[in-house]
Amino acid sequence: MIFKYQLGTDGEIYQDALSIRRAVFIDEQDVSESLEIDGNDEQCWHVVGYLDALPIVTARFYIFNQSDKLCLKLQRIATSASYRRQGYGRALMEQVIEWAHQQKISQIHLSSQIQAIGFYQTVGFNTCNDAIYLDAGIEHQDMIYQVNKKVL
């Protein structure tokens, strides 16, 4: 699998990311397009994993400072339906973790759908607390990964 990154929305990588996100979040999970395409894409990095030139996994992220630590907020993580449970989502997560490590990021934060918490735990994420909340009508819980304690 080949991973490609793009900052902002000008280009093919973003369009490939958006096609996966539309299929997963809008079509499969009934998230409204106005929530999914929220106006923040221009300021985010987009990563897409390609298998034989076909885009199959994606995520977006942005970098922020928290208590003098460089952190990464990972969002819109999605795998095309026919490629799930084959290790491609894990490969995407490992790629982003490695990128964060190279960039001297201290922590990766994400908001996990409840049904996906177990998956994120397998790559080293931990829940931050017991709070469960609705995002786009779907139950979520915050998770964090300590990059300096890399477990991969």
CSV table of N, CA and C in Angstrom, one decimal:
chain,number,residue,atom,x,y,z
A,1,MET,N,0.8,-1.2,0.0
A,1,MET,CA,0.0,0.0,0.0
A,1,MET,C,0.9,1.2,0.0
A,2,ILE,N,0.5,2.2,-0.8
A,2,ILE,CA,1.2,3.5,-0.8
A,2,ILE,C,0.3,4.6,-0.2
A,3,PHE,N,0.9,5.4,0.7
A,3,PHE,CA,0.2,6.4,1.4
A,3,PHE,C,0.7,7.8,0.8
A,4,LYS,N,-0.3,8.7,0.6
A,4,LYS,CA,0.0,10.0,0.1
A,4,LYS,C,-0.6,11.0,1.0
A,5,TYR,N,0.0,12.1,1.2
A,5,TYR,CA,-0.4,13.2,2.1
A,5,TYR,C,-0.7,14.5,1.3
A,6,GLN,N,-1.6,15.3,1.7
A,6,GLN,CA,-1.9,16.6,1.1
A,6,GLN,C,-2.4,17.5,2.2
A,7,LEU,N,-1.9,18.7,2.2
A,7,LEU,CA,-2.4,19.8,3.1
A,7,LEU,C,-3.4,20.6,2.3
A,8,GLY,N,-4.6,20.7,2.8
A,8,GLY,CA,-5.7,21.5,2.2
A,8,GLY,C,-6.5,20.7,1.2
A,9,THR,N,-7.2,21.4,0.3
A,9,THR,CA,-8.2,20.8,-0.5
A,9,THR,C,-7.9,20.9,-2.0
A,10,ASP,N,-6.8,21.4,-2.4
A,10,ASP,CA,-6.5,21.5,-3.8
A,10,ASP,C,-5.7,20.3,-4.3
A,11,GLY,N,-6.4,19.4,-4.9
A,11,GLY,CA,-5.7,18.3,-5.5
A,11,GLY,C,-6.4,16.9,-5.4
A,12,GLU,N,-5.8,16.0,-6.1
A,12,GLU,CA,-6.4,14.7,-6.3
A,12,GLU,C,-6.5,13.9,-5.0
A,13,ILE,N,-5.5,14.0,-4.1
A,13,ILE,CA,-5.5,13.3,-2.9
A,13,ILE,C,-6.7,13.6,-2.0
A,14,TYR,N,-7.0,14.9,-1.9
A,14,TYR,CA,-8.2,15.3,-1.2
A,14,TYR,C,-9.4,14.8,-1.8
A,15,GLN,N,-9.5,14.8,-3.1
A,15,GLN,CA,-10.7,14.3,-3.8
A,15,GLN,C,-10.9,12.8,-3.5
A,16,ASP,N,-9.8,12.1,-3.5
A,16,ASP,CA,-9.8,10.6,-3.2
A,16,ASP,C,-10.3,10.4,-1.7
A,17,ALA,N,-9.8,11.2,-0.8
A,17,ALA,CA,-10.2,11.1,0.6
A,17,ALA,C,-11.7,11.4,0.7
A,18,LEU,N,-12.1,12.4,0.0
A,18,LEU,CA,-13.5,12.8,0.1
A,18,LEU,C,-14.4,11.7,-0.5
A,19,SER,N,-14.0,11.0,-1.5
A,19,SER,CA,-14.8,9.9,-2.1
A,19,SER,C,-15.0,8.8,-1.1
A,20,ILE,N,-14.0,8.5,-0.3
A,20,ILE,CA,-14.1,7.4,0.7
A,20,ILE,C,-15.0,7.9,1.8
A,21,ARG,N,-14.8,9.1,2.3
A,21,ARG,CA,-15.6,9.7,3.4
A,21,ARG,C,-17.0,9.8,3.0
A,22,ARG,N,-17.3,10.2,1.8
A,22,ARG,CA,-18.7,10.2,1.4
A,22,ARG,C,-19.4,8.8,1.4
A,23,ALA,N,-18.7,7.8,0.9
A,23,ALA,CA,-19.2,6.5,0.9
A,23,ALA,C,-19.4,6.0,2.3
A,24,VAL,N,-18.5,6.2,3.2
A,24,VAL,CA,-18.6,5.6,4.6
A,24,VAL,C,-19.5,6.5,5.4
A,25,PHE,N,-19.2,7.7,5.6
A,25,PHE,CA,-20.0,8.5,6.5
A,25,PHE,C,-21.3,9.0,6.0
A,26,ILE,N,-21.4,9.5,4.8
A,26,ILE,CA,-22.7,10.0,4.3
A,26,ILE,C,-23.6,8.9,3.8
A,27,ASP,N,-23.1,8.0,3.0
A,27,ASP,CA,-23.9,6.9,2.4
A,27,ASP,C,-24.2,5.8,3.4
A,28,GLU,N,-23.2,5.3,4.1
A,28,GLU,CA,-23.4,4.1,5.0
A,28,GLU,C,-23.9,4.6,6.4
A,29,GLN,N,-23.4,5.6,6.9
A,29,GLN,CA,-23.8,6.0,8.3
A,29,GLN,C,-24.8,7.1,8.4
A,30,ASP,N,-25.3,7.6,7.3
A,30,ASP,CA,-26.3,8.7,7.2
A,30,ASP,C,-25.9,10.0,7.9
A,31,VAL,N,-24.6,10.3,7.9
A,31,VAL,CA,-24.2,11.6,8.4
A,31,VAL,C,-24.5,12.6,7.3
A,32,SER,N,-25.0,13.8,7.8
A,32,SER,CA,-25.4,14.8,6.8
A,32,SER,C,-24.1,15.3,6.1
A,33,GLU,N,-24.2,15.7,4.9
A,33,GLU,CA,-23.1,16.2,4.1
A,33,GLU,C,-22.5,17.5,4.8
A,34,SER,N,-23.4,18.3,5.3
A,34,SER,CA,-23.0,19.5,5.9
A,34,SER,C,-22.2,19.3,7.2
A,35,LEU,N,-22.4,18.2,7.9
A,35,LEU,CA,-21.6,17.8,9.1
A,35,LEU,C,-20.3,17.2,8.6
A,36,GLU,N,-20.3,16.3,7.6
A,36,GLU,CA,-19.1,15.6,7.2
A,36,GLU,C,-18.1,16.6,6.5
A,37,ILE,N,-18.6,17.4,5.6
A,37,ILE,CA,-17.8,18.4,4.9
A,37,ILE,C,-18.0,19.7,5.7
A,38,ASP,N,-17.2,19.9,6.7
A,38,ASP,CA,-17.5,20.9,7.8
A,38,ASP,C,-16.8,22.2,7.6
A,39,GLY,N,-16.1,22.4,6.6
A,39,GLY,CA,-15.4,23.6,6.4
A,39,GLY,C,-14.0,23.7,7.0
A,40,ASN,N,-13.6,22.6,7.6
A,40,ASN,CA,-12.2,22.5,8.2
A,40,ASN,C,-11.2,21.8,7.3
A,41,ASP,N,-11.7,21.2,6.2
A,41,ASP,CA,-10.7,20.4,5.4
A,41,ASP,C,-9.6,21.3,4.8
A,42,GLU,N,-9.8,22.5,4.6
A,42,GLU,CA,-8.8,23.4,4.0
A,42,GLU,C,-7.6,23.5,4.9
A,43,GLN,N,-7.8,23.5,6.2
A,43,GLN,CA,-6.7,23.6,7.2
A,43,GLN,C,-6.1,22.3,7.7
A,44,CYS,N,-6.6,21.2,7.1
A,44,CYS,CA,-6.2,19.9,7.6
A,44,CYS,C,-5.2,19.2,6.6
A,45,TRP,N,-4.5,18.3,7.1
A,45,TRP,CA,-3.7,17.3,6.3
A,45,TRP,C,-4.7,16.2,6.0
A,46,HIS,N,-4.6,15.6,4.8
A,46,HIS,CA,-5.4,14.5,4.4
A,46,HIS,C,-4.4,13.4,3.9
A,47,VAL,N,-4.6,12.2,4.4
A,47,VAL,CA,-3.8,11.0,4.1
A,47,VAL,C,-4.7,10.0,3.4
A,48,VAL,N,-4.2,9.4,2.3
A,48,VAL,CA,-5.0,8.4,1.6
A,48,VAL,C,-4.0,7.2,1.4
A,49,GLY,N,-4.6,6.0,1.6
A,49,GLY,CA,-3.8,4.8,1.3
A,49,GLY,C,-4.4,4.2,0.0
A,50,TYR,N,-3.4,3.9,-0.9
A,50,TYR,CA,-3.8,3.4,-2.2
A,50,TYR,C,-3.3,1.9,-2.3
A,51,LEU,N,-4.2,1.1,-2.8
A,51,LEU,CA,-3.9,-0.3,-3.1
A,51,LEU,C,-4.1,-0.5,-4.6
A,52,ASP,N,-3.0,-0.7,-5.4
A,52,ASP,CA,-3.0,-0.8,-6.8
A,52,ASP,C,-3.7,0.4,-7.4
A,53,ALA,N,-3.3,1.6,-6.9
A,53,ALA,CA,-3.8,2.9,-7.4
A,53,ALA,C,-5.2,3.2,-7.0
A,54,LEU,N,-5.8,2.3,-6.2
A,54,LEU,CA,-7.2,2.5,-5.8
A,54,LEU,C,-7.2,3.1,-4.4
A,55,PRO,N,-7.9,4.3,-4.1
A,55,PRO,CA,-7.9,4.8,-2.8
A,55,PRO,C,-8.9,4.0,-1.9
A,56,ILE,N,-8.3,3.4,-0.8
A,56,ILE,CA,-9.2,2.5,0.1
A,56,ILE,C,-9.3,3.0,1.5
A,57,VAL,N,-8.3,3.7,2.0
A,57,VAL,CA,-8.4,4.2,3.4
A,57,VAL,C,-8.0,5.7,3.5
A,58,THR,N,-8.5,6.4,4.5
A,58,THR,CA,-8.2,7.8,4.6
A,58,THR,C,-8.4,8.3,6.0
A,59,ALA,N,-7.8,9.4,6.3
A,59,ALA,CA,-8.0,10.1,7.5
A,59,ALA,C,-7.5,11.6,7.3
A,60,ARG,N,-8.0,12.5,8.2
A,60,ARG,CA,-7.5,13.8,8.1
A,60,ARG,C,-7.0,14.2,9.5
A,61,PHE,N,-6.1,15.2,9.6
A,61,PHE,CA,-5.6,15.6,10.9
A,61,PHE,C,-5.1,17.0,10.8
A,62,TYR,N,-5.0,17.6,12.0
A,62,TYR,CA,-4.4,18.9,12.2
A,62,TYR,C,-3.5,18.8,13.4
A,63,ILE,N,-2.5,19.7,13.5
A,63,ILE,CA,-1.6,19.8,14.6
A,63,ILE,C,-1.9,21.0,15.5
A,64,PHE,N,-1.8,20.8,16.8
A,64,PHE,CA,-2.1,21.9,17.7
A,64,PHE,C,-1.2,21.8,18.9
A,65,ASN,N,-1.1,22.8,19.7
A,65,ASN,CA,-0.3,22.8,20.9
A,65,ASN,C,-1.3,22.7,22.1
A,66,GLN,N,-0.8,21.9,23.1
A,66,GLN,CA,-1.6,21.7,24.3
A,66,GLN,C,-0.6,21.5,25.5
A,67,SER,N,-0.6,22.5,26.4
A,67,SER,CA,0.3,22.5,27.5
A,67,SER,C,1.8,22.3,27.0
A,68,ASP,N,2.2,23.1,26.1
A,68,ASP,CA,3.5,23.1,25.5
A,68,ASP,C,3.9,21.8,24.8
A,69,LYS,N,2.9,21.0,24.5
A,69,LYS,CA,3.2,19.7,23.8
A,69,LYS,C,2.6,19.9,22.4
A,70,LEU,N,3.3,19.4,21.4
A,70,LEU,CA,2.8,19.3,20.0
A,70,LEU,C,1.9,18.1,19.9
A,71,CYS,N,0.6,18.3,19.5
A,71,CYS,CA,-0.4,17.2,19.4
A,71,CYS,C,-1.0,17.2,18.1
A,72,LEU,N,-1.6,16.0,17.8
A,72,LEU,CA,-2.2,15.8,16.5
A,72,LEU,C,-3.6,15.4,16.7
A,73,LYS,N,-4.6,16.0,16.1
A,73,LYS,CA,-6.0,15.6,16.2
A,73,LYS,C,-6.4,14.8,14.9
A,74,LEU,N,-6.7,13.5,15.1
A,74,LEU,CA,-6.9,12.7,14.0
A,74,LEU,C,-8.5,12.5,13.8
A,75,GLN,N,-9.0,12.7,12.6
A,75,GLN,CA,-10.4,12.7,12.3
A,75,GLN,C,-10.7,12.0,11.0
A,76,ARG,N,-12.0,11.8,10.8
A,76,ARG,CA,-12.5,11.3,9.5
A,76,ARG,C,-11.7,10.0,9.0
A,77,ILE,N,-11.5,9.1,10.0
A,77,ILE,CA,-10.8,7.9,9.7
A,77,ILE,C,-11.8,6.9,9.0
A,78,ALA,N,-11.5,6.4,7.8
A,78,ALA,CA,-12.4,5.6,7.1
A,78,ALA,C,-11.7,4.6,6.2
A,79,THR,N,-12.3,3.4,6.1
A,79,THR,CA,-11.9,2.4,5.2
A,79,THR,C,-13.1,2.0,4.3
A,80,SER,N,-12.8,1.9,3.0
A,80,SER,CA,-13.9,1.5,2.1
A,80,SER,C,-14.4,0.1,2.5
A,81,ALA,N,-15.7,0.0,2.3
A,81,ALA,CA,-16.4,-1.2,2.9
A,81,ALA,C,-15.8,-2.6,2.5
A,82,SER,N,-15.4,-2.7,1.2
A,82,SER,CA,-14.9,-4.0,0.8
A,82,SER,C,-13.5,-4.3,1.2
A,83,TYR,N,-12.8,-3.4,1.9
A,83,TYR,CA,-11.5,-3.5,2.3
A,83,TYR,C,-11.3,-3.6,3.8
A,84,ARG,N,-12.4,-3.7,4.5
A,84,ARG,CA,-12.4,-3.7,6.0
A,84,ARG,C,-12.0,-5.1,6.5
A,85,ARG,N,-11.4,-5.1,7.7
A,85,ARG,CA,-11.0,-6.3,8.4
A,85,ARG,C,-9.9,-7.1,7.6
A,86,GLN,N,-9.1,-6.3,6.9
A,86,GLN,CA,-8.0,-7.0,6.1
A,86,GLN,C,-6.7,-6.3,6.5
A,87,GLY,N,-6.6,-5.5,7.5
A,87,GLY,CA,-5.4,-4.9,8.0
A,87,GLY,C,-5.1,-3.5,7.4
A,88,TYR,N,-5.9,-3.0,6.5
A,88,TYR,CA,-5.6,-1.7,5.8
A,88,TYR,C,-5.9,-0.6,6.8
A,89,GLY,N,-6.9,-0.7,7.6
A,89,GLY,CA,-7.1,0.4,8.6
A,89,GLY,C,-5.9,0.5,9.6
A,90,ARG,N,-5.5,-0.7,10.0
A,90,ARG,CA,-4.3,-0.7,10.9
A,90,ARG,C,-3.1,-0.1,10.2
A,91,ALA,N,-2.9,-0.5,9.0
A,91,ALA,CA,-1.7,0.1,8.2
A,91,ALA,C,-1.8,1.6,8.2
A,92,LEU,N,-3.0,2.1,8.0
A,92,LEU,CA,-3.2,3.6,8.0
A,92,LEU,C,-2.8,4.2,9.3
A,93,MET,N,-3.3,3.6,10.4
A,93,MET,CA,-3.0,4.1,11.8
A,93,MET,C,-1.5,4.0,12.0
A,94,GLU,N,-0.9,2.9,11.7
A,94,GLU,CA,0.6,2.8,11.8
A,94,GLU,C,1.3,3.9,11.0
A,95,GLN,N,0.8,4.2,9.8
A,95,GLN,CA,1.5,5.2,9.0
A,95,GLN,C,1.3,6.6,9.7
A,96,VAL,N,0.2,6.9,10.2
A,96,VAL,CA,0.0,8.2,10.8
A,96,VAL,C,0.8,8.3,12.1
A,97,ILE,N,0.9,7.2,12.9
A,97,ILE,CA,1.7,7.2,14.1
A,97,ILE,C,3.1,7.4,13.8
A,98,GLU,N,3.6,6.8,12.7
A,98,GLU,CA,5.0,7.0,12.3
A,98,GLU,C,5.3,8.4,11.9
A,99,TRP,N,4.3,8.9,11.1
A,99,TRP,CA,4.5,10.3,10.6
A,99,TRP,C,4.5,11.3,11.8
A,100,ALA,N,3.7,11.0,12.8
A,100,ALA,CA,3.6,11.9,14.0
A,100,ALA,C,4.9,11.7,14.8
A,101,HIS,N,5.5,10.5,14.9
A,101,HIS,CA,6.8,10.3,15.6
A,101,HIS,C,7.9,11.1,14.9
A,102,GLN,N,7.9,11.1,13.5
A,102,GLN,CA,8.9,11.8,12.8
A,102,GLN,C,8.8,13.3,13.0
A,103,GLN,N,7.6,13.8,13.2
A,103,GLN,CA,7.3,15.2,13.3
A,103,GLN,C,7.5,15.7,14.8
A,104,LYS,N,7.9,14.8,15.7
A,104,LYS,CA,8.1,15.1,17.1
A,104,LYS,C,6.7,15.4,17.8
A,105,ILE,N,5.7,14.8,17.3
A,105,ILE,CA,4.3,15.0,18.0
A,105,ILE,C,4.4,14.2,19.3
A,106,SER,N,3.8,14.7,20.4
A,106,SER,CA,3.8,14.1,21.6
A,106,SER,C,2.6,13.1,21.8
A,107,GLN,N,1.4,13.6,21.3
A,107,GLN,CA,0.2,12.9,21.5
A,107,GLN,C,-0.7,12.9,20.3
A,108,ILE,N,-1.5,11.9,20.0
A,108,ILE,CA,-2.5,11.8,19.0
A,108,ILE,C,-3.8,11.7,19.7
A,109,HIS,N,-4.7,12.6,19.4
A,109,HIS,CA,-6.1,12.6,20.0
A,109,HIS,C,-7.1,12.2,18.9
A,110,LEU,N,-8.1,11.4,19.2
A,110,LEU,CA,-9.2,11.1,18.3
A,110,LEU,C,-10.5,10.9,19.1
A,111,SER,N,-11.5,11.0,18.3
A,111,SER,CA,-12.9,10.8,18.9
A,111,SER,C,-13.4,9.5,18.2
A,112,SER,N,-13.5,8.5,18.9
A,112,SER,CA,-13.8,7.2,18.3
A,112,SER,C,-15.3,6.9,18.4
A,113,GLN,N,-15.9,6.3,17.3
A,113,GLN,CA,-17.2,5.8,17.5
A,113,GLN,C,-17.1,4.6,18.4
A,114,ILE,N,-18.1,4.4,19.3
A,114,ILE,CA,-18.0,3.4,20.3
A,114,ILE,C,-17.7,2.0,19.7
A,115,GLN,N,-18.2,1.7,18.6
A,115,GLN,CA,-18.0,0.4,18.0
A,115,GLN,C,-16.6,0.2,17.5
A,116,ALA,N,-15.8,1.3,17.4
A,116,ALA,CA,-14.4,1.2,16.9
A,116,ALA,C,-13.3,1.3,18.0
A,117,ILE,N,-13.7,1.4,19.2
A,117,ILE,CA,-12.8,1.6,20.3
A,117,ILE,C,-11.8,0.4,20.4
A,118,GLY,N,-12.3,-0.8,20.3
A,118,GLY,CA,-11.4,-2.0,20.4
A,118,GLY,C,-10.4,-2.0,19.3
A,119,PHE,N,-10.7,-1.5,18.1
A,119,PHE,CA,-9.7,-1.4,17.0
A,119,PHE,C,-8.6,-0.5,17.4
A,120,TYR,N,-9.0,0.7,17.9
A,120,TYR,CA,-8.0,1.7,18.2
A,120,TYR,C,-7.1,1.3,19.4
A,121,GLN,N,-7.7,0.5,20.3
A,121,GLN,CA,-6.9,0.0,21.4
A,121,GLN,C,-5.8,-1.0,20.9
A,122,THR,N,-6.1,-1.7,19.8
A,122,THR,CA,-5.1,-2.6,19.3
A,122,THR,C,-3.9,-2.0,18.7
A,123,VAL,N,-4.0,-0.7,18.4
A,123,VAL,CA,-2.8,0.1,17.9
A,123,VAL,C,-2.2,1.0,19.0
A,124,GLY,N,-2.7,0.9,20.2
A,124,GLY,CA,-2.1,1.6,21.3
A,124,GLY,C,-2.9,2.8,21.9
A,125,PHE,N,-4.1,3.1,21.4
A,125,PHE,CA,-4.8,4.2,21.9
A,125,PHE,C,-5.5,3.8,23.2
A,126,ASN,N,-5.8,4.7,24.1
A,126,ASN,CA,-6.5,4.5,25.3
A,126,ASN,C,-7.6,5.5,25.4
A,127,THR,N,-8.7,5.1,26.1
A,127,THR,CA,-9.8,6.1,26.3
A,127,THR,C,-9.3,7.1,27.3
A,128,CYS,N,-9.8,8.4,27.2
A,128,CYS,CA,-9.4,9.4,28.1
A,128,CYS,C,-10.2,9.5,29.3
A,129,ASN,N,-11.4,9.1,29.2
A,129,ASN,CA,-12.3,9.1,30.4
A,129,ASN,C,-13.5,8.2,30.0
A,130,ASP,N,-14.6,8.2,30.9
A,130,ASP,CA,-15.7,7.4,30.6
A,130,ASP,C,-16.8,8.2,29.9
A,131,ALA,N,-16.6,9.4,29.5
A,131,ALA,CA,-17.6,10.2,28.9
A,131,ALA,C,-17.9,9.7,27.5
A,132,ILE,N,-19.2,9.5,27.2
A,132,ILE,CA,-19.7,9.1,25.9
A,132,ILE,C,-20.6,10.2,25.4
A,133,TYR,N,-20.5,10.6,24.2
A,133,TYR,CA,-21.2,11.8,23.7
A,133,TYR,C,-21.6,11.5,22.2
A,134,LEU,N,-22.6,12.2,21.8
A,134,LEU,CA,-23.1,12.1,20.4
A,134,LEU,C,-22.4,13.1,19.5
A,135,ASP,N,-21.9,12.6,18.4
A,135,ASP,CA,-21.4,13.4,17.3
A,135,ASP,C,-22.1,12.9,16.0
A,136,ALA,N,-22.8,13.7,15.3
A,136,ALA,CA,-23.5,13.4,14.1
A,136,ALA,C,-24.5,12.2,14.4
A,137,GLY,N,-25.0,12.2,15.7
A,137,GLY,CA,-26.0,11.2,16.1
A,137,GLY,C,-25.4,9.9,16.4
A,138,ILE,N,-24.1,9.8,16.5
A,138,ILE,CA,-23.4,8.5,16.7
A,138,ILE,C,-22.6,8.6,18.0
A,139,GLU,N,-22.7,7.6,18.9
A,139,GLU,CA,-22.0,7.6,20.2
A,139,GLU,C,-20.4,7.6,19.9
A,140,HIS,N,-19.7,8.5,20.6
A,140,HIS,CA,-18.3,8.6,20.5
A,140,HIS,C,-17.7,8.6,21.9
A,141,GLN,N,-16.4,8.4,22.0
A,141,GLN,CA,-15.6,8.5,23.2
A,141,GLN,C,-14.2,9.0,22.8
A,142,ASP,N,-13.6,9.9,23.6
A,142,ASP,CA,-12.3,10.4,23.3
A,142,ASP,C,-11.2,9.4,23.6
A,143,MET,N,-10.2,9.4,22.7
A,143,MET,CA,-9.0,8.5,22.9
A,143,MET,C,-7.7,9.2,22.7
A,144,ILE,N,-6.6,8.7,23.2
A,144,ILE,CA,-5.3,9.3,23.1
A,144,ILE,C,-4.3,8.3,22.9
A,145,TYR,N,-3.2,8.7,22.2
A,145,TYR,CA,-2.1,7.8,21.9
A,145,TYR,C,-0.8,8.6,22.3
A,146,GLN,N,0.0,8.1,23.2
A,146,GLN,CA,1.3,8.7,23.6
A,146,GLN,C,2.4,8.3,22.6
A,147,VAL,N,2.7,9.2,21.7
A,147,VAL,CA,3.7,8.9,20.6
A,147,VAL,C,5.0,8.5,21.2
A,148,ASN,N,5.5,9.2,22.3
A,148,ASN,CA,6.8,8.9,22.8
A,148,ASN,C,6.8,7.5,23.5
A,149,LYS,N,5.7,6.8,23.7
A,149,LYS,CA,5.6,5.5,24.2
A,149,LYS,C,5.1,4.5,23.1
A,150,LYS,N,5.7,4.7,21.9
A,150,LYS,CA,5.3,4.0,20.8
A,150,LYS,C,5.2,2.5,21.0
A,151,VAL,N,4.1,1.8,20.7
A,151,VAL,CA,4.0,0.4,21.0
A,151,VAL,C,4.0,-0.5,19.7
A,152,LEU,N,4.1,0.1,18.5
A,152,LEU,CA,4.0,-0.6,17.3
A,152,LEU,C,5.3,-1.4,17.0
